[in-house]
Coordinates of C-alpha atoms in Angstrom, one line a residue:
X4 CA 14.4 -18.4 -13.0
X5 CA 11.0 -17.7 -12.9
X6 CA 9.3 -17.6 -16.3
X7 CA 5.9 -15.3 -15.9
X8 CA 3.5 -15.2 -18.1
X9 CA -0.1 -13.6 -18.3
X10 CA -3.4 -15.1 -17.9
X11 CA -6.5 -13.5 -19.7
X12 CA -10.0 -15.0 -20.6
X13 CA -9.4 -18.1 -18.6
X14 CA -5.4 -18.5 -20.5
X15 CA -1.9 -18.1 -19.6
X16 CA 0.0 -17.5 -22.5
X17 CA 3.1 -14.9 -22.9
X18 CA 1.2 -12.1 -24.3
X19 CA 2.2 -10.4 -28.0
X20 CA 3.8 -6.9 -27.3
X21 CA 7.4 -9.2 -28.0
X22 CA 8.9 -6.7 -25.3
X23 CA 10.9 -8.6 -22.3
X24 CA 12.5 -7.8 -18.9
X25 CA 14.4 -9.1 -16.5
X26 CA 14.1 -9.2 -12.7
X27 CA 17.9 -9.5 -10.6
X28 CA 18.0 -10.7 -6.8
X29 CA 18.5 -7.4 -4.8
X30 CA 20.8 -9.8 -2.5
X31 CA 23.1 -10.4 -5.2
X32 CA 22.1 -9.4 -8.8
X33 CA 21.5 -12.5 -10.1
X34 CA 18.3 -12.9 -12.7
X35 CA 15.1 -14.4 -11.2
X36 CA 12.0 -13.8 -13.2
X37 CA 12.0 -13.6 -16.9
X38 CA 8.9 -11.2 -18.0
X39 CA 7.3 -10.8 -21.2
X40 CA 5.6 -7.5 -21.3
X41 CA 1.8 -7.4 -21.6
X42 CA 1.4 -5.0 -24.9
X43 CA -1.4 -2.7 -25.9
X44 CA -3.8 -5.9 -27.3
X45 CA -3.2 -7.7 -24.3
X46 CA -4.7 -4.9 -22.5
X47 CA -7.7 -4.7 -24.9
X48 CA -7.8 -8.5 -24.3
X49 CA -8.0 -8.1 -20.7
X50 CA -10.2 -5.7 -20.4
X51 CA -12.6 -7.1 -23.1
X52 CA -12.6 -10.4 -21.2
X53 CA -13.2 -8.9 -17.7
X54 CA -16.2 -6.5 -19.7
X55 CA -17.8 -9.7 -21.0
X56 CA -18.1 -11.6 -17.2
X57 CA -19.7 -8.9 -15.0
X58 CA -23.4 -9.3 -15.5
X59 CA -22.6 -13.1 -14.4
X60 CA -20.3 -12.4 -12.1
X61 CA -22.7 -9.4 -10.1
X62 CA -25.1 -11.9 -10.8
X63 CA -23.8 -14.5 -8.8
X64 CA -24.9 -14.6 -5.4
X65 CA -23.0 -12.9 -2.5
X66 CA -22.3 -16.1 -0.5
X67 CA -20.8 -17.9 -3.4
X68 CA -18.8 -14.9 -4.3
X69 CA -17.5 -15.3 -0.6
X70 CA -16.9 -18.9 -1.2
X71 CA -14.9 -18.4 -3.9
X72 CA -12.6 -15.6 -2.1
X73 CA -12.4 -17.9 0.8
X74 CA -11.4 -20.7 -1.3
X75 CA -8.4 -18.6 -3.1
X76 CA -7.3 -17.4 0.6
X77 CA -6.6 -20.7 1.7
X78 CA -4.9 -21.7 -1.7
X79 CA -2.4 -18.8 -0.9
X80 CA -2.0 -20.2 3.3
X81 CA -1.2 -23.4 1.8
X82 CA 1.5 -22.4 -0.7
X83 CA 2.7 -19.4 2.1
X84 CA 6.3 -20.9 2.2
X85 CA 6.6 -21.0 -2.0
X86 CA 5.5 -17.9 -2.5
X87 CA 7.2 -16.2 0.2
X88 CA 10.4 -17.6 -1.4
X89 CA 9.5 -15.7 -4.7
X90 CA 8.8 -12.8 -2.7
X91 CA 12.2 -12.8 -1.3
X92 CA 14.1 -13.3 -4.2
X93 CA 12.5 -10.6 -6.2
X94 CA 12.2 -7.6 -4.1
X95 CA 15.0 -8.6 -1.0
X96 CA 12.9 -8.9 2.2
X97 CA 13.9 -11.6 4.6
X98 CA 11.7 -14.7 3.8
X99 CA 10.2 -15.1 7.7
X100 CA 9.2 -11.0 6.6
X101 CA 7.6 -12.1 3.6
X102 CA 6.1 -15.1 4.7
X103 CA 4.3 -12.8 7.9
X104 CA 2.7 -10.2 4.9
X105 CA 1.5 -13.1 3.2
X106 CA -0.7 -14.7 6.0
X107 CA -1.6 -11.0 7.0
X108 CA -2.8 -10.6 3.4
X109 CA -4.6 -14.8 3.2
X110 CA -6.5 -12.7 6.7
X111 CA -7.4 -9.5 4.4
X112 CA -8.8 -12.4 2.2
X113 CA -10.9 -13.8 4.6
X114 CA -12.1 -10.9 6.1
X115 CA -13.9 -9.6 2.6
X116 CA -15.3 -12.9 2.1
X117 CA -16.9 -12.6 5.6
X118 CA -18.1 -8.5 5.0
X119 CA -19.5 -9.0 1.2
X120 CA -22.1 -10.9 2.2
X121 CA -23.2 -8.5 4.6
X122 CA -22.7 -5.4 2.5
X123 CA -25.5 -3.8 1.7
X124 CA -27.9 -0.3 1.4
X125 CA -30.2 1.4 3.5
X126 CA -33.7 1.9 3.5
X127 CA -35.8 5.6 4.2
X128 CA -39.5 5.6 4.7
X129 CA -40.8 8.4 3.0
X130 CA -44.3 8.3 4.1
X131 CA -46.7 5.7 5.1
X132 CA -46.7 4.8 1.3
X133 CA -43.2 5.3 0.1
X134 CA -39.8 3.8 0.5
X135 CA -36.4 5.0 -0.6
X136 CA -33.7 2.4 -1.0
X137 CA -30.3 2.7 -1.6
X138 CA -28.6 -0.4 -3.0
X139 CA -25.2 -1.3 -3.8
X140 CA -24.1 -3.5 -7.3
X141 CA -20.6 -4.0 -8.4
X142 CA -19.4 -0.8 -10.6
X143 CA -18.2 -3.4 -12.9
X144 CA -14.6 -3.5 -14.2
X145 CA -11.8 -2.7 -11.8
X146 CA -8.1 -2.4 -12.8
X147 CA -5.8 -3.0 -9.7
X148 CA -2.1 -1.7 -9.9
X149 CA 0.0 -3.0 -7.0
X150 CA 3.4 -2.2 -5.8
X151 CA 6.6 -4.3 -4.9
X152 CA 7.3 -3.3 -1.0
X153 CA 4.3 -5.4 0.4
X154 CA 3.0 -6.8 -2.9
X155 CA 1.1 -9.8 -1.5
X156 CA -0.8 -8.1 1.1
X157 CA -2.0 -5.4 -0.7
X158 CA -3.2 -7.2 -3.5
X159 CA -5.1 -9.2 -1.6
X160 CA -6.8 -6.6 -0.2
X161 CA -7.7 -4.7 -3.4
X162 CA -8.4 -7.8 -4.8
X163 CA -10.6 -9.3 -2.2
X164 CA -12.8 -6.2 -1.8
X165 CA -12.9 -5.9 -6.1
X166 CA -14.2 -9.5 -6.2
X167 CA -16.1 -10.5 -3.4
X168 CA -18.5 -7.1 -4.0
X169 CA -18.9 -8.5 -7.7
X170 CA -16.4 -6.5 -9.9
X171 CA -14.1 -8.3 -12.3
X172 CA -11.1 -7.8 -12.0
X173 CA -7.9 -6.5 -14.5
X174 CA -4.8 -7.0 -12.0
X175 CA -1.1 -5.6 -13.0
X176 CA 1.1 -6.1 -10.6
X177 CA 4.3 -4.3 -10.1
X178 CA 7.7 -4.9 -12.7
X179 CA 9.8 -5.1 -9.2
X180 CA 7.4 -8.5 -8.3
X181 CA 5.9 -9.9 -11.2
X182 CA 6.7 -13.7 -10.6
X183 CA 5.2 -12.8 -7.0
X184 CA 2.2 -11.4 -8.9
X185 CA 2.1 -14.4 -11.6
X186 CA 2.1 -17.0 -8.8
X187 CA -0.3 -15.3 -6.2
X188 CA -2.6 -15.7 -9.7
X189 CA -2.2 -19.0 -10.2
X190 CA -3.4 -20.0 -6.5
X191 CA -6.6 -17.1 -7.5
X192 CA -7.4 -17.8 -11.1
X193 CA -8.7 -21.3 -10.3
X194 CA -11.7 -20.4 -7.9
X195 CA -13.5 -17.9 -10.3
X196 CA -15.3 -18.2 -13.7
X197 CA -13.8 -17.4 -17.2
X198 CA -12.9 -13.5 -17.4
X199 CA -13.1 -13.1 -13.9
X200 CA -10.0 -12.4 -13.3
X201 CA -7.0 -11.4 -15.6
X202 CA -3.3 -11.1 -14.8
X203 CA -1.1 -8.5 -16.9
X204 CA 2.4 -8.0 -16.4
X205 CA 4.6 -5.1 -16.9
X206 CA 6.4 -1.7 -16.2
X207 CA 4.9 1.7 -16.2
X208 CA 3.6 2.1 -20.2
X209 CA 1.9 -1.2 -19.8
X210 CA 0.3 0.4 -16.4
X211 CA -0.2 3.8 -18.0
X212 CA -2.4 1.7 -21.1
X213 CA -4.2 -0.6 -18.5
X214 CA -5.0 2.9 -16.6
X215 CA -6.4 4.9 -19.7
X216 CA -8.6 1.7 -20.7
X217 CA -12.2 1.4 -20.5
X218 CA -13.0 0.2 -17.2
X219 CA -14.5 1.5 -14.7
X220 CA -12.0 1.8 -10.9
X221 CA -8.3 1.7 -11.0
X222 CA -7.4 1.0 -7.7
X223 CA -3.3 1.8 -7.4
X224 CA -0.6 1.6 -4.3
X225 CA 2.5 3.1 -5.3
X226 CA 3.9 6.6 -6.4
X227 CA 2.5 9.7 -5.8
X228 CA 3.5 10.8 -9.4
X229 CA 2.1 7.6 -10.8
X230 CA -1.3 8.1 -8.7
X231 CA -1.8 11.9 -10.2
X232 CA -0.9 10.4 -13.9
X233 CA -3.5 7.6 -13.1
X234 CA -6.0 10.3 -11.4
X235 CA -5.5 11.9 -14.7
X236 CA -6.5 9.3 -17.1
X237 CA -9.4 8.4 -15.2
X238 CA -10.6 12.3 -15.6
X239 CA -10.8 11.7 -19.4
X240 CA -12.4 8.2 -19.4
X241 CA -15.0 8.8 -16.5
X242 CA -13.2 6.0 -14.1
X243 CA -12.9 5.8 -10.5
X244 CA -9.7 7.2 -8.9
X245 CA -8.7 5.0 -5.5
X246 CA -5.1 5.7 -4.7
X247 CA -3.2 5.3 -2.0
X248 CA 0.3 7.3 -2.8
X249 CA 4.0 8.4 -1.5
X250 CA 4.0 9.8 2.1
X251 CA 7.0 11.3 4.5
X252 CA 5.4 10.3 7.8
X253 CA 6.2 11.9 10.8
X254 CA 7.3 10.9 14.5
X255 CA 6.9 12.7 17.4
X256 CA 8.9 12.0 20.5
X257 CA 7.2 14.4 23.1
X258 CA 8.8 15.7 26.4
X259 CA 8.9 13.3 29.6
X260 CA 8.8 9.9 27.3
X261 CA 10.9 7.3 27.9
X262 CA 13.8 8.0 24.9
X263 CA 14.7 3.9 25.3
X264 CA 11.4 3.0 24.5
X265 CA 10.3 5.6 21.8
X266 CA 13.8 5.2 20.0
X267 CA 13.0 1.2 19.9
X268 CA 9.6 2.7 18.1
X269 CA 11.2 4.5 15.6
X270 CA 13.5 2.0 14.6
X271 CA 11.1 -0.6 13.9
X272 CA 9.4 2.3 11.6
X273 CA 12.2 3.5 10.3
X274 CA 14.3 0.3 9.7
X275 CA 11.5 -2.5 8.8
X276 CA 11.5 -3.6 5.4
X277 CA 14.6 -1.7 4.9
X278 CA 12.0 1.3 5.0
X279 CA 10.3 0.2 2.0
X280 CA 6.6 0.8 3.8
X281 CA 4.2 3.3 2.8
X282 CA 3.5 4.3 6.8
X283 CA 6.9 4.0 7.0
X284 CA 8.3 7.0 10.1
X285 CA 10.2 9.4 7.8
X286 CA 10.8 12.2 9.8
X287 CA 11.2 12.7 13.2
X288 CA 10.8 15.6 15.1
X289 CA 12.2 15.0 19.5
X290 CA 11.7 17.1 22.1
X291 CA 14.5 19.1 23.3
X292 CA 13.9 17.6 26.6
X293 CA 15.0 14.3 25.3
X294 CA 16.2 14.6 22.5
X295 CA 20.2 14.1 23.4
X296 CA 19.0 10.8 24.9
X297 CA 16.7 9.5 22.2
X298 CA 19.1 10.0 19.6
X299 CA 21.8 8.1 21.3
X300 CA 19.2 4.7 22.2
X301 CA 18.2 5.2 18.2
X302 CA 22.1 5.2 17.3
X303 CA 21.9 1.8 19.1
X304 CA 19.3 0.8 17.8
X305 CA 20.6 1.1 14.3
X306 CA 23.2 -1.3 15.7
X307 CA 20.8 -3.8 16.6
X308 CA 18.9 -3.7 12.9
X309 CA 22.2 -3.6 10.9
X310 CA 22.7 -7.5 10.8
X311 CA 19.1 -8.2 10.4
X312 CA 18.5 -6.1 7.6
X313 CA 17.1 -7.2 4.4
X314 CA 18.8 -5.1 0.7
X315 CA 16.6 -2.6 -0.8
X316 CA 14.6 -3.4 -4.3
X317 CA 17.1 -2.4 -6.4
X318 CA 20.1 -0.4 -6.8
X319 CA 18.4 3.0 -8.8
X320 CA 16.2 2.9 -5.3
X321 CA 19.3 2.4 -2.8
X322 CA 21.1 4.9 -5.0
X323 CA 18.3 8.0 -4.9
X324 CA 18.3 7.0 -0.9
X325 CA 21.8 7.7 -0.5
X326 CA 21.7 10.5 -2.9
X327 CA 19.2 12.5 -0.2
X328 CA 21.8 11.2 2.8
X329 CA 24.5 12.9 1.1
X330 CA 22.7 16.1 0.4
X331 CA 21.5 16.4 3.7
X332 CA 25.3 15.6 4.8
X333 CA 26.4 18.6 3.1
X334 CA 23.6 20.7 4.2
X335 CA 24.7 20.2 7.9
X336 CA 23.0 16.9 9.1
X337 CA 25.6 14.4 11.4
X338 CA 25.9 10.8 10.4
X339 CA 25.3 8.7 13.8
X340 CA 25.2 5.8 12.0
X341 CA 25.2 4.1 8.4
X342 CA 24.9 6.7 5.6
X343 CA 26.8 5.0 3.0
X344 CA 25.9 2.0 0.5
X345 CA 28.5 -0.8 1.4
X346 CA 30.7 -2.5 -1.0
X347 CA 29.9 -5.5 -3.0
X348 CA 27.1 -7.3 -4.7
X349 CA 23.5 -6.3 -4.5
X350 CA 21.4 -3.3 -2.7
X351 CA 22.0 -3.1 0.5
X352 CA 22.1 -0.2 2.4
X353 CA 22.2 0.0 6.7
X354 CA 20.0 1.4 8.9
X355 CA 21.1 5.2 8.9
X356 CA 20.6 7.7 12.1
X357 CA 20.7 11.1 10.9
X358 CA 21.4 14.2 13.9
X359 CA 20.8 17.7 13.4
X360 CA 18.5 17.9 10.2
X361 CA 16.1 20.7 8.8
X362 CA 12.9 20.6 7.3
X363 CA 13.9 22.3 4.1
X364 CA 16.5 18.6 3.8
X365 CA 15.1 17.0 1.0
X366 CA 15.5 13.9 3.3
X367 CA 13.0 15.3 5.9
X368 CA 11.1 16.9 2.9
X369 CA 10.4 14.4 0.6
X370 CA 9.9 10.3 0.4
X371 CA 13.0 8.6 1.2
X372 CA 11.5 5.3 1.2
X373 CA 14.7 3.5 2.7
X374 CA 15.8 2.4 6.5
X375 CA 17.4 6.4 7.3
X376 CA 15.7 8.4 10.3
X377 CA 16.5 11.8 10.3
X378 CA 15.9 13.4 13.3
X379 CA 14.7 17.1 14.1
X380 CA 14.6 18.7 17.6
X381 CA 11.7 20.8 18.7
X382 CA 10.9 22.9 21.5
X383 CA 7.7 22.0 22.5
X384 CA 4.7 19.6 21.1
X385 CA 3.0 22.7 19.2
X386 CA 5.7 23.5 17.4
X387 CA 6.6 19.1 16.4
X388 CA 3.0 19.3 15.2
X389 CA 2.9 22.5 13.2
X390 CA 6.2 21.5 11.6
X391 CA 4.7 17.5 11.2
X392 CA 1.7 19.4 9.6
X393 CA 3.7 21.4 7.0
X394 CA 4.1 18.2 4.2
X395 CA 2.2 18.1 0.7
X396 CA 1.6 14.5 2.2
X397 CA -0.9 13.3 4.5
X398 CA -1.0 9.4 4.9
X399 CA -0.3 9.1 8.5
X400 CA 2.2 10.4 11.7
X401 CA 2.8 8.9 14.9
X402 CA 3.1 10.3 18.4
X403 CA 5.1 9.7 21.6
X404 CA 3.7 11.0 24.5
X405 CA 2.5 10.4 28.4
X406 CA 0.1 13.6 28.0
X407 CA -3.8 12.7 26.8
X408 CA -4.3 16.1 25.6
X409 CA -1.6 16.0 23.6
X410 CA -2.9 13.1 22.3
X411 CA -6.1 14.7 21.5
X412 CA -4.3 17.8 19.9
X413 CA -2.5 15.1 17.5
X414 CA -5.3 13.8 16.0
X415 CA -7.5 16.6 15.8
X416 CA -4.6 18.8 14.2
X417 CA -2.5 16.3 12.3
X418 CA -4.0 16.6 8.4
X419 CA -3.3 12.8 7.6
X420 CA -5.5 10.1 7.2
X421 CA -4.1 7.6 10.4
X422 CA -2.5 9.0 13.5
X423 CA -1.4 6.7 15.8
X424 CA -0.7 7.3 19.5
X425 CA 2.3 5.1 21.3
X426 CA 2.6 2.6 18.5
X427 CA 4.3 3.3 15.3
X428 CA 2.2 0.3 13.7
X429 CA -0.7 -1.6 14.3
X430 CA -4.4 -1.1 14.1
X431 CA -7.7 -2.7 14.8
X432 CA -8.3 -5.6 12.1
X433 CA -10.8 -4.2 9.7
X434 CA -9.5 -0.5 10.2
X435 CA -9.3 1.2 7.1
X436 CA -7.1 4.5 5.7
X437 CA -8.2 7.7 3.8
X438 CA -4.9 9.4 2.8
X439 CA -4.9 13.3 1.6
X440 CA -3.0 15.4 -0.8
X441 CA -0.1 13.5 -2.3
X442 CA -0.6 10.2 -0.7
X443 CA -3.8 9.4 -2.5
X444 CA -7.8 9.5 -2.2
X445 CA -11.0 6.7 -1.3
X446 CA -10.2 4.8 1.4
X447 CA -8.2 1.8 1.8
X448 CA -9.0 -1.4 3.2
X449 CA -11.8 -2.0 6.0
X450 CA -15.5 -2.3 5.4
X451 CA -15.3 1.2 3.4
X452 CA -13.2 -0.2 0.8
X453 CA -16.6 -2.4 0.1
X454 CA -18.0 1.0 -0.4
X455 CA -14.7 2.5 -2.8
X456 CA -15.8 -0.5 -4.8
X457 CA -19.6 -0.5 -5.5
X458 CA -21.6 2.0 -6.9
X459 CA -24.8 3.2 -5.2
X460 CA -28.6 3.2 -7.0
X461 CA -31.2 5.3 -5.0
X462 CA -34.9 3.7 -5.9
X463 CA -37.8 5.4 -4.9
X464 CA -41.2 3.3 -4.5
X465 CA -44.5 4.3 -4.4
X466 CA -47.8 2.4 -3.9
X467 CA -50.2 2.5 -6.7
X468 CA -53.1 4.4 -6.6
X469 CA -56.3 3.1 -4.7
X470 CA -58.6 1.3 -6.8
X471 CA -55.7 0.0 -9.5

């Protein structure tokens, strides 16, 4: 057992609110973090703390701010294999996964330590005796809310971008992880100054209290319906909004791909992580062309995955998962493979191939977040992307296809913040996100998160009269 506590003002201690909870093992329901719950004055107390250390903090000059990030990244590299171990236990994802998002998030470390120093305004000349600049300081205070399915990796990049641009920093992360949170704070708290940084832990009302507090971003991955709650608090105190929400991401398989190949895409984005990704491929809309084919190499697919699998969070998710399955079941959709919860301990659930499903499913509809692909057939590439197109969500889609223009006609058309082209995953390092509608708003990660995180003065300056 894991026994968390918080850390404010430069202190762990347990926190006062007297509430508890318990975290099981989603392999086999077995308790592994004890969690007492950060009440109402511990978020004053946080909050307070973080308040009193930002005019030494923005103070502090950009190269030692970047020392200090640098410094807490390789604290994390070296105690990778511990804290992938926690990781594991708490939220289910096999420990070489776990391990993997935790050196990609010690490399979201290092890259903010290497841009911060570098981040600065612009300068405007006026006239021959006038200069316009626009400089960047830390907005101040910045609450960061994290979620369970990649909880390392995107704390560190929240983090990282909060601290190194010379914000303190008020970090909750999510009930699901907490011991993964507590720990990745123990290897932090140590390179920055009193008030700094502050750990809370909790569920959603000690998230909701941490949200409606005076600070001055609250920077959250997680739930659409959380983000809009968050979006809302931060309209009454006056905060900065950065969220990154729910998606249902699409896939399309155009005409004249090879189905082998794109079905071996679409597993890896349906089936990694159990399907517990934000970008994770949620719908998938193949060309009649190929579709017959594709879905049979995805059916095999599924049989590939199934023994390498890791279980879902927790039952209440695996259960809503296979609650869409089964509507979509009854509403006509053919089980090619999985579509049931397996017997026995823990939350498990298999990679699940879904023929013949229609976008008014709620499984094609909504977030599934959970290793099922449910596929649609199309009859040409205008109609996958108007029907990709037609989502309250717009984080990102992926296309299939051998045909540039197509290509161009994806990106141009698609209303998400990412589209990718041939590659379910992957990026540039550096690149950064900008979801729409129900996935969120401000940009995540890359240089612009520097940006999301500072807040920009415009100075105009003059020359004095002649003869002063």
């Amino acid at each position: 057992m894991y026994d968390v506590e918080q850390y404010v003002a430069g202190a762990w201690n347990p926190g006062g609110s007297g509430r508890t909870m318990t975290v099981l093992n989603p392999a086999d329901d077995t308790p592994v973090t004890a969690v007492p719950i950060s009440g109402d004055a511990d978020v004053e107390a946080a909050v307070r703390a973080a308040r009193a250390a930002t005019q030494q903090w923005a103070a502090t000059a950009p190269a030692a701010r970047a020392a200090a990030v640098h410094a807490a990244a390789t604290a994390i590299e070296e105690a990778a294999d511990d804290l992938a171990a926690i990781m594991t236990a708490e939220m289910g994802k096999p420990v070489d996964g776990s391990r993997e998002s935790i050196l990609a998030g010690v490399g979201t470390l290092r890259q903010y330590a290497e841009l911060g120093p570098t981040h600065r305004g612009r300068t405007l000349a006026g006239n021959d005796e006038a200069i316009d600049l626009m400089a960047y300081g830390p907005r101040g205070v910045v609450a960061v809310i994290t979620p369970w399915n990649d909880p390392v990796a995107v704390s560190c990049g929240l983090l990282g971008a909060a601290l190194v641009t010379g914000n303190t920093v008020v970090y909750k992360p999510s009930e699901r992880t907490p011991a993964t949170g507590w720990r990745l704070a123990q290897l932090l708290a140590p390179h920055f100054p009193e008030g700094v940084f502050n750990l809370l832990n909790g569920d959603g009302q000690a998230g909701a209290a941490l949200a409606a507090s005076p600070v001055d971003v609250v920077a959250q991955v997680g739930s659409t319906a959380t983000g809009r709650s968050i979006a809302a608090a931060c309209a009454r105190t006056g905060a900065k909004a950065l969220l990154e929400n729910g998606g249902s991401d699409p896939l399309i398989v155009d005409a004249g791909v090879d189905p082998v190949w794109a079905a071996s895409q679409a597993a890896v984005g349906s089936f990694v992580n159990s399907g517990q990704i934000c970008v994770a491929v949620e719908r998938i809309y193949a060309h009649r062309d190929v579709a017959e084919a594709f879905v049979a190499a995805l059916a095999a697919e599924a049989d590939n995955w199934a023994p390498q699998i890791g279980p879902m969070v927790d039952k209440r998710m695996r259960d809503a998962v296979d609650e869409q399955v089964q509507q979509a079941v009854k509403e006509g959709a053919r089980v090619l493979r999985g579509g049931a919860a397996p017997a026995g301990p823990g939350s498990y659930y298999p990679p699940t191939v879904l023929a013949d499903c229609t976008d008014d499913m709620a499984v094609v509809r909504e977030e599934t977040f959970g290793p099922v692909a449910p596929v649609v057939v199309v009859d040409s590439f205008d109609e996958a992307l108007e029907r990709a197109a037609d989502s309250p969500y717009g984080l990102a889609a992926t296309v299939l296809t051998r045909s540039m223009s197509n290509a161009q006609q994806a990106w141009r058309r698609l209303p998400t913040g990412t589209v990718k082209v041939n590659a379910v995953f992957g990026g540039a390092p550096g690149g950064a996100a900008h979801p729409r509608g129900g996935s969120g708003q401000g940009f995540g990660f890359g240089p612009e998160l520097l940006d999301e995180m500072t807040a920009t003065k415009a100075v105009h300056i003059e020359a004095p009269p002649t003869g002063w």
